[in-house]
mmCIF file with all atom_site columns, C-alpha atoms in Angstrom:
data_model
loop_
_atom_site.group_PDB
_atom_site.id
_atom_site.type_symbol
_atom_site.label_atom_id
_atom_site.label_alt_id
_atom_site.label_comp_id
_atom_site.label_asym_id
_atom_site.label_entity_id
_atom_site.label_seq_id
_atom_site.pdbx_PDB_ins_code
_atom_site.Cartn_x
_atom_site.Cartn_y
_atom_site.Cartn_z
_atom_site.occupancy
_atom_site.B_iso_or_equiv
_atom_site.pdbx_formal_charge
_atom_site.auth_seq_id
_atom_site.auth_comp_id
_atom_site.auth_asym_id
_atom_site.auth_atom_id
_atom_site.pdbx_PDB_model_num
ATOM 1   C CA . MET P 1 1   ? 1.101  108.130 118.288 1.00 67.00 ? 1   MET P CA 1
ATOM 2   C CA . ASN P 1 2   ? -0.994 106.880 120.916 1.00 86.00 ? 2   ASN P CA 1
ATOM 3   C CA . ALA P 1 3   ? -0.586 103.714 121.605 1.00 87.00 ? 3   ALA P CA 1
ATOM 4   C CA . ARG P 1 4   ? -3.990 102.482 120.597 1.00 90.00 ? 4   ARG P CA 1
ATOM 5   C CA . LEU P 1 5   ? -3.325 103.451 117.146 1.00 89.00 ? 5   LEU P CA 1
ATOM 6   C CA . ILE P 1 6   ? -0.293 101.674 117.208 1.00 84.00 ? 6   ILE P CA 1
ATOM 7   C CA . ARG P 1 7   ? -1.805 98.603  118.174 1.00 88.00 ? 7   ARG P CA 1
ATOM 8   C CA . GLY P 1 8   ? -4.278 99.130  115.402 1.00 90.00 ? 8   GLY P CA 1
ATOM 9   C CA . ILE P 1 9   ? -1.542 99.698  112.963 1.00 88.00 ? 9   ILE P CA 1
ATOM 10  C CA . ARG P 1 10  ? 0.338  96.589  113.954 1.00 86.00 ? 10  ARG P CA 1
ATOM 11  C CA . VAL P 1 11  ? -3.039 94.153  114.170 1.00 91.00 ? 11  VAL P CA 1
ATOM 12  C CA . ALA P 1 12  ? -3.250 95.759  110.211 1.00 92.00 ? 12  ALA P CA 1
ATOM 13  C CA . GLN P 1 13  ? -0.181 95.017  109.300 1.00 91.00 ? 13  GLN P CA 1
ATOM 14  C CA . TRP P 1 14  ? 0.022  91.448  110.228 1.00 92.00 ? 14  TRP P CA 1
ATOM 15  C CA . LEU P 1 15  ? -3.481 91.099  108.972 1.00 95.00 ? 15  LEU P CA 1
ATOM 16  C CA . PHE P 1 16  ? -2.043 92.093  105.794 1.00 95.00 ? 16  PHE P CA 1
ATOM 17  C CA . LEU P 1 17  ? 0.527  89.820  106.082 1.00 94.00 ? 17  LEU P CA 1
ATOM 18  C CA . LEU P 1 18  ? -1.672 86.525  106.702 1.00 95.00 ? 18  LEU P CA 1
ATOM 19  C CA . LEU P 1 19  ? -4.016 87.864  103.560 1.00 96.00 ? 19  LEU P CA 1
ATOM 20  C CA . THR P 1 20  ? -0.715 87.715  101.595 1.00 96.00 ? 20  THR P CA 1
ATOM 21  C CA . LEU P 1 21  ? 0.178  84.641  102.963 1.00 96.00 ? 21  LEU P CA 1
ATOM 22  C CA . ALA P 1 22  ? -3.505 83.246  101.908 1.00 96.00 ? 22  ALA P CA 1
ATOM 23  C CA . PHE P 1 23  ? -3.267 84.439  98.876  1.00 95.00 ? 23  PHE P CA 1
ATOM 24  C CA . ILE P 1 24  ? 0.562  82.789  97.818  1.00 95.00 ? 24  ILE P CA 1
ATOM 25  C CA . TRP P 1 25  ? -0.472 79.649  99.167  1.00 94.00 ? 25  TRP P CA 1
ATOM 26  C CA . GLY P 1 26  ? -3.957 79.586  97.995  1.00 93.00 ? 26  GLY P CA 1
ATOM 27  C CA . ASN P 1 27  ? -2.487 79.872  94.364  1.00 91.00 ? 27  ASN P CA 1
ATOM 28  C CA . SER P 1 28  ? -0.529 77.035  94.977  1.00 90.00 ? 28  SER P CA 1
ATOM 29  C CA . CYS P 1 29  ? -3.877 74.791  95.783  1.00 90.00 ? 29  CYS P CA 1
ATOM 30  C CA . ILE P 1 30  ? -5.040 75.918  92.359  1.00 89.00 ? 30  ILE P CA 1
ATOM 31  C CA . PRO P 1 31  ? -5.221 73.154  89.806  1.00 87.00 ? 31  PRO P CA 1
ATOM 32  C CA . VAL P 1 32  ? -2.562 73.509  86.864  1.00 84.00 ? 32  VAL P CA 1
ATOM 33  C CA . ALA P 1 33  ? -5.077 73.919  84.272  1.00 86.00 ? 33  ALA P CA 1
ATOM 34  C CA . VAL P 1 34  ? -7.145 76.737  86.383  1.00 89.00 ? 34  VAL P CA 1
ATOM 35  C CA . SER P 1 35  ? -3.607 78.386  86.889  1.00 87.00 ? 35  SER P CA 1
ATOM 36  C CA . ASP P 1 36  ? -2.564 78.390  83.673  1.00 88.00 ? 36  ASP P CA 1
ATOM 37  C CA . GLU P 1 37  ? -5.510 80.139  82.597  1.00 92.00 ? 37  GLU P CA 1
ATOM 38  C CA . GLN P 1 38  ? -5.494 82.368  84.894  1.00 92.00 ? 38  GLN P CA 1
ATOM 39  C CA . SER P 1 39  ? -1.908 83.109  84.148  1.00 91.00 ? 39  SER P CA 1
ATOM 40  C CA . LYS P 1 40  ? -2.554 83.572  80.674  1.00 93.00 ? 40  LYS P CA 1
ATOM 41  C CA . THR P 1 41  ? -5.388 85.875  81.460  1.00 94.00 ? 41  THR P CA 1
ATOM 42  C CA . VAL P 1 42  ? -2.906 87.946  83.453  1.00 94.00 ? 42  VAL P CA 1
ATOM 43  C CA . THR P 1 43  ? -0.084 87.967  80.613  1.00 93.00 ? 43  THR P CA 1
ATOM 44  C CA . GLU P 1 44  ? -2.800 89.410  78.161  1.00 93.00 ? 44  GLU P CA 1
ATOM 45  C CA . HIS P 1 45  ? -3.178 92.318  80.342  1.00 93.00 ? 45  HIS P CA 1
ATOM 46  C CA . VAL P 1 46  ? 0.378  93.159  81.585  1.00 93.00 ? 46  VAL P CA 1
ATOM 47  C CA . LYS P 1 47  ? 1.662  92.331  78.104  1.00 92.00 ? 47  LYS P CA 1
ATOM 48  C CA . PRO P 1 48  ? 1.851  96.206  76.627  1.00 91.00 ? 48  PRO P CA 1
ATOM 49  C CA . GLN P 1 49  ? 3.365  97.467  79.828  1.00 92.00 ? 49  GLN P CA 1
ATOM 50  C CA . LEU P 1 50  ? 6.256  94.625  79.881  1.00 92.00 ? 50  LEU P CA 1
ATOM 51  C CA . GLU P 1 51  ? 6.851  94.642  76.416  1.00 91.00 ? 51  GLU P CA 1
ATOM 52  C CA . ALA P 1 52  ? 8.119  98.573  76.845  1.00 91.00 ? 52  ALA P CA 1
ATOM 53  C CA . ALA P 1 53  ? 10.463 96.993  79.278  1.00 90.00 ? 53  ALA P CA 1
ATOM 54  C CA . VAL P 1 54  ? 11.588 93.993  78.116  1.00 89.00 ? 54  VAL P CA 1
ATOM 55  C CA . GLY P 1 55  ? 10.984 94.277  74.115  1.00 89.00 ? 55  GLY P CA 1
ATOM 56  C CA . LYS P 1 56  ? 8.177  93.265  71.719  1.00 90.00 ? 56  LYS P CA 1
ATOM 57  C CA . GLY P 1 57  ? 7.621  89.651  71.484  1.00 88.00 ? 57  GLY P CA 1
ATOM 58  C CA . LYS P 1 58  ? 9.543  88.865  74.205  1.00 91.00 ? 58  LYS P CA 1
ATOM 59  C CA . VAL P 1 59  ? 6.991  88.541  76.787  1.00 92.00 ? 59  VAL P CA 1
ATOM 60  C CA . THR P 1 60  ? 5.740  85.111  77.808  1.00 92.00 ? 60  THR P CA 1
ATOM 61  C CA . ASN P 1 61  ? 3.350  83.255  80.104  1.00 91.00 ? 61  ASN P CA 1
ATOM 62  C CA . GLN P 1 62  ? 6.225  81.845  82.021  1.00 91.00 ? 62  GLN P CA 1
ATOM 63  C CA . LEU P 1 63  ? 8.144  85.292  82.243  1.00 93.00 ? 63  LEU P CA 1
ATOM 64  C CA . VAL P 1 64  ? 4.613  86.900  83.954  1.00 93.00 ? 64  VAL P CA 1
ATOM 65  C CA . ARG P 1 65  ? 4.371  83.650  86.561  1.00 92.00 ? 65  ARG P CA 1
ATOM 66  C CA . LYS P 1 66  ? 8.120  84.522  87.038  1.00 93.00 ? 66  LYS P CA 1
ATOM 67  C CA . LEU P 1 67  ? 7.798  87.939  87.719  1.00 94.00 ? 67  LEU P CA 1
ATOM 68  C CA . ALA P 1 68  ? 4.669  87.169  89.914  1.00 93.00 ? 68  ALA P CA 1
ATOM 69  C CA . HIS P 1 69  ? 6.382  84.813  91.962  1.00 92.00 ? 69  HIS P CA 1
ATOM 70  C CA . PHE P 1 70  ? 8.990  87.380  92.896  1.00 96.00 ? 70  PHE P CA 1
ATOM 71  C CA . THR P 1 71  ? 6.687  90.072  93.169  1.00 96.00 ? 71  THR P CA 1
ATOM 72  C CA . GLU P 1 72  ? 4.537  88.361  95.921  1.00 96.00 ? 72  GLU P CA 1
ATOM 73  C CA . PHE P 1 73  ? 7.202  87.380  98.076  1.00 97.00 ? 73  PHE P CA 1
ATOM 74  C CA . ALA P 1 74  ? 9.043  90.746  97.395  1.00 97.00 ? 74  ALA P CA 1
ATOM 75  C CA . ALA P 1 75  ? 5.788  92.039  99.324  1.00 96.00 ? 75  ALA P CA 1
ATOM 76  C CA . LEU P 1 76  ? 5.940  89.515  101.733 1.00 96.00 ? 76  LEU P CA 1
ATOM 77  C CA . GLY P 1 77  ? 9.436  90.434  102.423 1.00 94.00 ? 77  GLY P CA 1
ATOM 78  C CA . PHE P 1 78  ? 8.805  93.820  102.755 1.00 93.00 ? 78  PHE P CA 1
ATOM 79  C CA . GLN P 1 79  ? 5.733  93.198  105.213 1.00 93.00 ? 79  GLN P CA 1
ATOM 80  C CA . ILE P 1 80  ? 7.882  90.852  107.620 1.00 91.00 ? 80  ILE P CA 1
ATOM 81  C CA . LEU P 1 81  ? 10.596 93.294  108.220 1.00 89.00 ? 81  LEU P CA 1
ATOM 82  C CA . LEU P 1 82  ? 7.933  96.008  108.840 1.00 85.00 ? 82  LEU P CA 1
ATOM 83  C CA . LEU P 1 83  ? 6.658  93.971  111.620 1.00 85.00 ? 83  LEU P CA 1
ATOM 84  C CA . ARG P 1 84  ? 10.015 93.518  113.112 1.00 77.00 ? 84  ARG P CA 1
ATOM 85  C CA . ARG P 1 85  ? 10.218 95.963  115.944 1.00 66.00 ? 85  ARG P CA 1
ATOM 86  C CA . GLU P 1 86  ? 14.155 96.560  115.535 1.00 62.00 ? 86  GLU P CA 1
ATOM 87  C CA . ASN P 1 87  ? 15.916 97.694  112.629 1.00 59.00 ? 87  ASN P CA 1
ATOM 88  C CA . THR P 1 88  ? 19.364 95.375  113.057 1.00 62.00 ? 88  THR P CA 1
ATOM 89  C CA . PRO P 1 89  ? 21.115 93.052  110.630 1.00 65.00 ? 89  PRO P CA 1
ATOM 90  C CA . LEU P 1 90  ? 20.053 90.373  112.291 1.00 68.00 ? 90  LEU P CA 1
ATOM 91  C CA . SER P 1 91  ? 15.980 91.421  111.955 1.00 79.00 ? 91  SER P CA 1
ATOM 92  C CA . ALA P 1 92  ? 16.624 91.541  108.256 1.00 84.00 ? 92  ALA P CA 1
ATOM 93  C CA . ALA P 1 93  ? 18.255 88.128  108.496 1.00 86.00 ? 93  ALA P CA 1
ATOM 94  C CA . ARG P 1 94  ? 15.336 86.569  110.258 1.00 87.00 ? 94  ARG P CA 1
ATOM 95  C CA . ALA P 1 95  ? 13.019 88.058  108.030 1.00 87.00 ? 95  ALA P CA 1
ATOM 96  C CA . ALA P 1 96  ? 14.596 86.865  104.840 1.00 89.00 ? 96  ALA P CA 1
ATOM 97  C CA . GLU P 1 97  ? 14.839 83.181  106.831 1.00 92.00 ? 97  GLU P CA 1
ATOM 98  C CA . LEU P 1 98  ? 10.771 83.893  107.736 1.00 93.00 ? 98  LEU P CA 1
ATOM 99  C CA . GLY P 1 99  ? 10.430 84.401  103.885 1.00 93.00 ? 99  GLY P CA 1
ATOM 100 C CA . PHE P 1 100 ? 12.553 81.109  102.698 1.00 94.00 ? 100 PHE P CA 1
ATOM 101 C CA . PHE P 1 101 ? 10.481 79.226  105.035 1.00 95.00 ? 101 PHE P CA 1
ATOM 102 C CA . ALA P 1 102 ? 7.248  80.422  103.093 1.00 96.00 ? 102 ALA P CA 1
ATOM 103 C CA . ALA P 1 103 ? 8.597  79.705  100.025 1.00 94.00 ? 103 ALA P CA 1
ATOM 104 C CA . PHE P 1 104 ? 9.472  76.517  100.765 1.00 94.00 ? 104 PHE P CA 1
ATOM 105 C CA . SER P 1 105 ? 6.285  75.756  102.219 1.00 94.00 ? 105 SER P CA 1
ATOM 106 C CA . ASP P 1 106 ? 4.576  77.230  99.059  1.00 93.00 ? 106 ASP P CA 1
ATOM 107 C CA . GLU P 1 107 ? 6.563  74.727  96.955  1.00 91.00 ? 107 GLU P CA 1
ATOM 108 C CA . SER P 1 108 ? 5.633  71.999  99.536  1.00 92.00 ? 108 SER P CA 1
ATOM 109 C CA . ILE P 1 109 ? 1.843  72.762  98.885  1.00 92.00 ? 109 ILE P CA 1
ATOM 110 C CA . GLN P 1 110 ? 2.505  72.590  95.181  1.00 89.00 ? 110 GLN P CA 1
ATOM 111 C CA . VAL P 1 111 ? 3.656  68.935  95.989  1.00 86.00 ? 111 VAL P CA 1
ATOM 112 C CA . LEU P 1 112 ? 0.672  67.856  98.079  1.00 84.00 ? 112 LEU P CA 1
ATOM 113 C CA . SER P 1 113 ? -1.939 69.236  95.254  1.00 81.00 ? 113 SER P CA 1
ATOM 114 C CA . ASN P 1 114 ? -0.152 67.438  92.285  1.00 80.00 ? 114 ASN P CA 1
ATOM 115 C CA . ARG P 1 115 ? 1.498  70.599  90.917  1.00 81.00 ? 115 ARG P CA 1
ATOM 116 C CA . GLY P 1 116 ? 5.195  69.512  91.280  1.00 79.00 ? 116 GLY P CA 1
ATOM 117 C CA . ALA P 1 117 ? 7.659  72.018  92.899  1.00 81.00 ? 117 ALA P CA 1
ATOM 118 C CA . GLN P 1 118 ? 10.667 73.558  91.315  1.00 87.00 ? 118 GLN P CA 1
ATOM 119 C CA . ILE P 1 119 ? 13.620 74.566  93.318  1.00 91.00 ? 119 ILE P CA 1
ATOM 120 C CA . THR P 1 120 ? 14.198 77.585  91.340  1.00 91.00 ? 120 THR P CA 1
ATOM 121 C CA . ASP P 1 121 ? 10.979 78.905  92.298  1.00 92.00 ? 121 ASP P CA 1
ATOM 122 C CA . VAL P 1 122 ? 12.227 78.672  95.846  1.00 94.00 ? 122 VAL P CA 1
ATOM 123 C CA . TRP P 1 123 ? 15.307 80.632  94.885  1.00 95.00 ? 123 TRP P CA 1
ATOM 124 C CA . LEU P 1 124 ? 13.007 83.038  93.052  1.00 96.00 ? 124 LEU P CA 1
ATOM 125 C CA . ASP P 1 125 ? 11.174 83.223  95.550  1.00 96.00 ? 125 ASP P CA 1
ATOM 126 C CA . THR P 1 126 ? 13.957 83.688  97.893  1.00 95.00 ? 126 THR P CA 1
ATOM 127 C CA . ALA P 1 127 ? 15.403 86.817  96.118  1.00 96.00 ? 127 ALA P CA 1
ATOM 128 C CA . GLY P 1 128 ? 11.809 88.364  96.191  1.00 97.00 ? 128 GLY P CA 1
ATOM 129 C CA . VAL P 1 129 ? 12.101 88.225  99.610  1.00 96.00 ? 129 VAL P CA 1
ATOM 130 C CA . ALA P 1 130 ? 15.327 89.371  99.989  1.00 95.00 ? 130 ALA P CA 1
ATOM 131 C CA . PHE P 1 131 ? 14.802 92.183  97.480  1.00 97.00 ? 131 PHE P CA 1
ATOM 132 C CA . GLY P 1 132 ? 11.466 93.269  99.725  1.00 95.00 ? 132 GLY P CA 1
ATOM 133 C CA . VAL P 1 133 ? 13.624 93.275  102.844 1.00 93.00 ? 133 VAL P CA 1
ATOM 134 C CA . LEU P 1 134 ? 16.252 95.112  101.496 1.00 92.00 ? 134 LEU P CA 1
ATOM 135 C CA . ALA P 1 135 ? 13.467 97.838  99.976  1.00 94.00 ? 135 ALA P CA 1
ATOM 136 C CA . ALA P 1 136 ? 12.037 97.829  103.564 1.00 91.00 ? 136 ALA P CA 1
ATOM 137 C CA . LEU P 1 137 ? 15.186 98.338  105.141 1.00 89.00 ? 137 LEU P CA 1
ATOM 138 C CA . LEU P 1 138 ? 16.166 101.312 102.952 1.00 92.00 ? 138 LEU P CA 1
ATOM 139 C CA . LEU P 1 139 ? 12.586 103.088 103.369 1.00 91.00 ? 139 LEU P CA 1
ATOM 140 C CA . ARG P 1 140 ? 13.097 102.389 107.141 1.00 86.00 ? 140 ARG P CA 1
ATOM 141 C CA . PHE P 1 141 ? 16.569 104.174 106.951 1.00 88.00 ? 141 PHE P CA 1
ATOM 142 C CA . LEU P 1 142 ? 15.303 107.103 104.861 1.00 93.00 ? 142 LEU P CA 1
ATOM 143 C CA . TYR P 1 143 ? 12.416 107.721 107.245 1.00 88.00 ? 143 TYR P CA 1
ATOM 144 C CA . LEU P 1 144 ? 14.672 107.498 110.046 1.00 87.00 ? 144 LEU P CA 1
ATOM 145 C CA . ARG P 1 145 ? 17.140 109.910 108.351 1.00 90.00 ? 145 ARG P CA 1
ATOM 146 C CA . LEU P 1 146 ? 14.342 112.450 107.508 1.00 92.00 ? 146 LEU P CA 1
ATOM 147 C CA . ARG P 1 147 ? 12.925 112.589 110.830 1.00 88.00 ? 147 ARG P CA 1
ATOM 148 C CA . ARG P 1 148 ? 16.508 112.982 112.511 1.00 90.00 ? 148 ARG P CA 1
ATOM 149 C CA . LYS P 1 149 ? 17.062 116.279 110.059 1.00 89.00 ? 149 LYS P CA 1
ATOM 150 C CA . LYS P 1 150 ? 13.968 117.365 111.518 1.00 85.00 ? 150 LYS P CA 1
ATOM 151 C CA . GLU P 1 151 ? 14.493 117.373 115.141 1.00 80.00 ? 151 GLU P CA 1
#
C-alpha cells in the first residue's frame, strides 16, 4: 500500500475511535428518564433476537443496557488495539488500560450528570474492552498467518 492510503486509513481509524468515544460519553450525559426510554425502545427492537439466545421472557431492559455497555466497549477495545502499530502483549495491555480509563471516565461523567455511577459498569466495560482487544489480536494473528502462507 502506498503511504497516502495508509495515512488515510489511520486518520479514518482515529476518527472512528473519537466518534465511538463521543457516542459512549454522550450517552452518559443524557438524563436518566430519556436514557431509560431509549433503552426501552431498543429492548423492544432486539427482544426477539435476544430471546432466541437467552430464552423467552428473560430479556429485560437491564440486560439490554448491560449488553450495550459490553458491546460499545468491546468495539472501543478493538479500535484501540488496531491503532497500535506493534503486536505485542504490552500493546494489548496498553489498549486495555486505555479502555479502562475510558470506562472510568464514562462513569465519572454519569456522576457529574446526576445519573450515578456503578463500579460494576466499570468492570463490565473493562471486560468488553478486553474482549475487543482479544478479538483484534486474534484477527491480526489470523491475518499475519494467512499472509505468511501466501508468501
